Short mmCIF file of C-alpha atoms in Angstrom, two decimals:
data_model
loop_
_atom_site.label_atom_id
_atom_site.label_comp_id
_atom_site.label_asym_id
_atom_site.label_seq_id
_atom_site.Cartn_x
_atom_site.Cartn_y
_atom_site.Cartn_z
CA UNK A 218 0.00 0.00 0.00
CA UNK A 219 3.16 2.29 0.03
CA UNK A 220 2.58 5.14 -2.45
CA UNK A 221 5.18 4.68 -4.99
CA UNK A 222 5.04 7.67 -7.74
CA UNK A 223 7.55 5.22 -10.25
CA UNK A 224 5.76 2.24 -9.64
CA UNK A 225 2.43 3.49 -9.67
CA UNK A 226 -0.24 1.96 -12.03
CA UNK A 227 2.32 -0.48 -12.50
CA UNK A 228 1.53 -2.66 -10.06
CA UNK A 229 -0.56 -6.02 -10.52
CA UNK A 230 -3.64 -7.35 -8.91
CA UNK A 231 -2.63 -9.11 -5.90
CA UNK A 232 -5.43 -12.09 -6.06
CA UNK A 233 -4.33 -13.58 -9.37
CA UNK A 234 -3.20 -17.22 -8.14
CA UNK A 235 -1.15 -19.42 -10.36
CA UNK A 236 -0.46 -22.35 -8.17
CA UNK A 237 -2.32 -24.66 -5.77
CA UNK A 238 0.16 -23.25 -2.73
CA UNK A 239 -0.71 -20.02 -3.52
CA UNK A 240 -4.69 -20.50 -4.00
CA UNK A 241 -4.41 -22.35 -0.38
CA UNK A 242 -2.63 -19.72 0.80
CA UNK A 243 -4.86 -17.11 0.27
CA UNK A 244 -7.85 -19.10 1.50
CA UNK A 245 -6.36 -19.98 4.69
CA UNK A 246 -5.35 -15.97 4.99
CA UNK A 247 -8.80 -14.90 3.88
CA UNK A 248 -10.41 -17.04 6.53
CA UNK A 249 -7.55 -15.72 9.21
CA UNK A 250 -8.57 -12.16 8.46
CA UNK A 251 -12.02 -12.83 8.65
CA UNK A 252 -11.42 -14.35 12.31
CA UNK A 253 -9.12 -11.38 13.17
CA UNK A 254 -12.59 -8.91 12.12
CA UNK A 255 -14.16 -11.06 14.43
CA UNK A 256 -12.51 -12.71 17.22
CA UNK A 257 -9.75 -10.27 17.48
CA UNK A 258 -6.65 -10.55 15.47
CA UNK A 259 -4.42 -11.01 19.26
CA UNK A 260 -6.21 -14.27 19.63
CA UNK A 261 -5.79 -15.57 16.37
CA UNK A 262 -3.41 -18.74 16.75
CA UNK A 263 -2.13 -21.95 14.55
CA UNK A 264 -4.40 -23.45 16.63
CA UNK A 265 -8.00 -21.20 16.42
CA UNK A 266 -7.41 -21.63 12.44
CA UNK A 267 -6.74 -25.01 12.15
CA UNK A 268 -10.48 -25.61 13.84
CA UNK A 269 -11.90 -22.74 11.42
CA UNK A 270 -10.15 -23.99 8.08
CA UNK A 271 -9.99 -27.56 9.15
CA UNK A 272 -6.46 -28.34 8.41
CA UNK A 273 -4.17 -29.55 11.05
CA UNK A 274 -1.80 -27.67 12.94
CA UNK A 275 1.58 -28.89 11.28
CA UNK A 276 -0.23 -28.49 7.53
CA UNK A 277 -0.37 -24.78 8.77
CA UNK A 278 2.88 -24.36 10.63
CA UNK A 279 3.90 -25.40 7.00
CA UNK A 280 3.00 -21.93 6.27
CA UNK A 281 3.65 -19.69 9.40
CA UNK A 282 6.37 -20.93 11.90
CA UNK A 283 4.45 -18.83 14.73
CA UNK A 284 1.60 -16.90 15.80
CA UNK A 285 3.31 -13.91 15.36
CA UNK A 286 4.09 -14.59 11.59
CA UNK A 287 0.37 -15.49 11.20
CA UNK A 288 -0.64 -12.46 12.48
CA UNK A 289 1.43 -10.51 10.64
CA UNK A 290 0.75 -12.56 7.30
CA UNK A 291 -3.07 -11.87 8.31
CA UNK A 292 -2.49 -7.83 8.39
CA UNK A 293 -0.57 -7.91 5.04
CA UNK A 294 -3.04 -10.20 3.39
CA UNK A 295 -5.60 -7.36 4.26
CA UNK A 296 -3.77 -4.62 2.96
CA UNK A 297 -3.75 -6.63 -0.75
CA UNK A 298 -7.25 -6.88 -0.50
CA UNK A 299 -7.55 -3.23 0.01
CA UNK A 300 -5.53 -2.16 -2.84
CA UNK A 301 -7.55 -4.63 -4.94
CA UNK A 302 -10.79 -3.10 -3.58
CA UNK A 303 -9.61 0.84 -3.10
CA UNK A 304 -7.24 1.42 -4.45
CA UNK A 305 -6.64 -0.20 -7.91
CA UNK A 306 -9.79 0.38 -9.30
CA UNK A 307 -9.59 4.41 -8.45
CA UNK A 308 -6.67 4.46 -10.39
CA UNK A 309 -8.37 4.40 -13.46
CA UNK A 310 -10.04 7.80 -12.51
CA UNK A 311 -7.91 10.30 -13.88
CA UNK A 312 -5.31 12.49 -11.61
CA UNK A 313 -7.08 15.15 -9.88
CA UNK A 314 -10.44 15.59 -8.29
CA UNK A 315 -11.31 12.59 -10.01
CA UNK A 316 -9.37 10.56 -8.73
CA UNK A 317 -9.94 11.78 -5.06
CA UNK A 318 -13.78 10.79 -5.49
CA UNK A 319 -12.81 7.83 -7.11
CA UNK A 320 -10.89 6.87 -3.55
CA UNK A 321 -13.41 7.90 -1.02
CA UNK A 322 -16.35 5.74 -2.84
CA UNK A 323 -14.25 2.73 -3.18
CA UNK A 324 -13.49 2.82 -0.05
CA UNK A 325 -17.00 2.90 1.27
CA UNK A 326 -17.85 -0.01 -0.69
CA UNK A 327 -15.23 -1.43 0.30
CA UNK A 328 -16.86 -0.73 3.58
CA UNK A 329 -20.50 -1.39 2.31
CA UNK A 330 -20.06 -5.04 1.09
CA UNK A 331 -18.32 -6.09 4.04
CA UNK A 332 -15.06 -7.42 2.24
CA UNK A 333 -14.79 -8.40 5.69
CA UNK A 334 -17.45 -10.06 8.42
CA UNK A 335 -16.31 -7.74 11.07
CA UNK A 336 -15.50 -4.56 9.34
CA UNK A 337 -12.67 -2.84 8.28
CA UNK A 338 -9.58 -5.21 9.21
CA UNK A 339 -7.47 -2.23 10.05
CA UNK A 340 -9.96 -0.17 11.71
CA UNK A 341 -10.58 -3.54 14.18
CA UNK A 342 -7.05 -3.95 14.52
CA UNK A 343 -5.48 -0.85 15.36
CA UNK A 344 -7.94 -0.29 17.90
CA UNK A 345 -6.90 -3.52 19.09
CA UNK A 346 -2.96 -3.09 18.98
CA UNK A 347 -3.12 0.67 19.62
CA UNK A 348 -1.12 -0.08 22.69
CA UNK A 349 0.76 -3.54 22.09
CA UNK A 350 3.92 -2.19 20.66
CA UNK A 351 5.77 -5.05 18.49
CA UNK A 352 5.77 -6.05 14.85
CA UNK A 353 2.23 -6.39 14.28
CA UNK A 354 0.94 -3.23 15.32
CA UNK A 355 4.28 -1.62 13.78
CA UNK A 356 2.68 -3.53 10.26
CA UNK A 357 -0.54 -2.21 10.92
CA UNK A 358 0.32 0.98 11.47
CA UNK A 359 2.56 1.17 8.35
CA UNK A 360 -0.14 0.14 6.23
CA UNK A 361 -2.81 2.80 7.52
CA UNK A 362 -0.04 5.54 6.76
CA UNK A 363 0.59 4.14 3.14
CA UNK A 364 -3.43 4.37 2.29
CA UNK A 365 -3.22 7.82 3.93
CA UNK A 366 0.09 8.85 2.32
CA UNK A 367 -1.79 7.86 -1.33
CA UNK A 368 -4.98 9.59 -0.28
CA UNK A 369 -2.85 12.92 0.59
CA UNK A 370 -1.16 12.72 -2.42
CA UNK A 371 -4.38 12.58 -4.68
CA UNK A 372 -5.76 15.62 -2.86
CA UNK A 373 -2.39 17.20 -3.32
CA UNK A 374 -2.70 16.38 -6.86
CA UNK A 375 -6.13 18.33 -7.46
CA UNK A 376 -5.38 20.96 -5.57
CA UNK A 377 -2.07 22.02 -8.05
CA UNK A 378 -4.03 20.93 -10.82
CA UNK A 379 -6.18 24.18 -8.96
CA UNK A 380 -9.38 21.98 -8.97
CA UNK A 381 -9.73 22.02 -4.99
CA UNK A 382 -8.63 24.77 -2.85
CA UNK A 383 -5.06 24.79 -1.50
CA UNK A 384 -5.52 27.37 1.43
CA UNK A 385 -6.83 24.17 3.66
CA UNK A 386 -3.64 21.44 4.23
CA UNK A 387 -3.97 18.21 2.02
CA UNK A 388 -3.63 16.46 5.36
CA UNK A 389 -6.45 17.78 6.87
CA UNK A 390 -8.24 17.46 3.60
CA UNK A 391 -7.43 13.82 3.97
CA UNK A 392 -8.30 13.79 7.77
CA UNK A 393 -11.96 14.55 7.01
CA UNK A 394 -12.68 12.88 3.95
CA UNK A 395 -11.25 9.21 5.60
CA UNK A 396 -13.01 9.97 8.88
CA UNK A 397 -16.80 9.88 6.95
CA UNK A 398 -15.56 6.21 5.59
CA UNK A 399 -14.43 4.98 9.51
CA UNK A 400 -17.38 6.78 11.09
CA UNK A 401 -19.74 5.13 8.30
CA UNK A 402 -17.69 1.38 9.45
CA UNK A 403 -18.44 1.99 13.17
CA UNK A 404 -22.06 2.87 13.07
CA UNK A 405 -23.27 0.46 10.84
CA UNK A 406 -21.53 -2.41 13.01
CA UNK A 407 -22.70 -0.59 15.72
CA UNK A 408 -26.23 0.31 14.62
CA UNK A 409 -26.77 -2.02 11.78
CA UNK A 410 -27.81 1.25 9.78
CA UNK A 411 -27.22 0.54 6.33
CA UNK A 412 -27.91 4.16 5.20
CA UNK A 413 -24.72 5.39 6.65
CA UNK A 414 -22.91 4.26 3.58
CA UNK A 415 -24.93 6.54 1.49
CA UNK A 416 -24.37 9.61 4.00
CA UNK A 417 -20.49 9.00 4.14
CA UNK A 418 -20.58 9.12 0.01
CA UNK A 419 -23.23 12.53 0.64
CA UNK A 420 -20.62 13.85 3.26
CA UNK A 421 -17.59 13.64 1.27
CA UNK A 422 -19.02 14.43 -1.80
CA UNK A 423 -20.44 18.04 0.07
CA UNK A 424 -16.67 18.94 1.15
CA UNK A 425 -14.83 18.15 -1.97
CA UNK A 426 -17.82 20.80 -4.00
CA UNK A 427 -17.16 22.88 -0.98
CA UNK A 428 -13.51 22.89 -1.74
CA UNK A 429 -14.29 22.59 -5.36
CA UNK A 430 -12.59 25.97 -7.29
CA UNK A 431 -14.00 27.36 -9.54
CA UNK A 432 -13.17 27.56 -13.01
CA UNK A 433 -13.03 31.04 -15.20
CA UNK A 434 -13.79 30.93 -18.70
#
């Protein structure tokens, strides 16, 4: 999820599988982040999965030597389904405010068709890890900065193509516009209100027209 400006839009969709280790792979890490959404990602084990996947320990431990490397596996297996879901298809918006919009409604679909049972992975699990310094959370938090680095730098991008206003930071730009998506995760789990999908796309739409600038003849 790193914003890369050489290797963007050359990068390949993460899910394309070409061998039977790799398909089993990403099953077993699908169904490990889906647990993590859950169950919390601290007590996902070797163990926990084996029952949910039905494979035995030492066909996993084939794949992760510890919990830790599980875990870890887990957070980065989420962060390829979120470029696949966010952020690859936005990039075929083009640079600018496009491309911002493009962002913020994939990633409350993303949100919206529950790519995961429990919500957003990494809203769940930096919540979880906020204070359990280590390599996980250290992964976690690396991968929230890289979707918010990207986002920043698409704002950035509109606002020196002078579509969106540049008196207001692109960080804090990107502050409000994320915070619709996360507050649109947590009420819906919370209040199993479906309609706060729509408001989050209302919301952010409203504050990019607000910053929208005007163009003179």
């Amino acid at each position: 999820m790193r914003y890369n400006p050489v290797h963007d839009g050359q990068r390949k969709k993460t899910t394309v599988l070409k061998t039977k280790g790799e398909r089993t792979r990403h099953a077993i890490l699908t169904t490990a982040a889906n647990l993590a959404t859950e169950e919390g990602l601290e007590t996902l084990s070797i163990g926990r999965l084996a029952e949910a996947t039905g494979m035995s320990k030492s066909g996993l431990f084939a794949h992760f030597g510890s919990k830790e490397e599980l875990q870890i596996a887990a957070v980065e297996h989420a962060a390829s389904l979120f470029v696949d879901e966010v952020i690859a298809p936005a990039r075929s918006a083009p640079k600018g405010l496009p491309r911002v919009w493009a962002l913020c409604d994939h990633k409350i679909g993303y949100l919206e068709r529950q790519v995961f049972p429990g919500g957003c992975f990494f809203a769940s699990t930096s919540v979880e890890f906020s204070h359990r310094p280590g390599p996980v959370r250290d992964r976690i938090e690396d991968m929230l900065r890289s979707w918010l680095s990207y986002l920043e730098h698409a704002v950035e991008q509109a606002q020196q193509a002078g579509e969106l206003d540049d008196s207001l930071s692109a960080r804090e730009i990107t502050f409000e516009l994320d915070s619709f998506a996360m507050a649109a995760n947590w009420q819906y789990h919370m209040f199993d209100d479906t309609t706060v999908f729509e408001k989050a796309r209302r919301a952010s739409r409203d504050r990019l027209e607000s910053l929208r600038v005007a163009q003179t003849a």
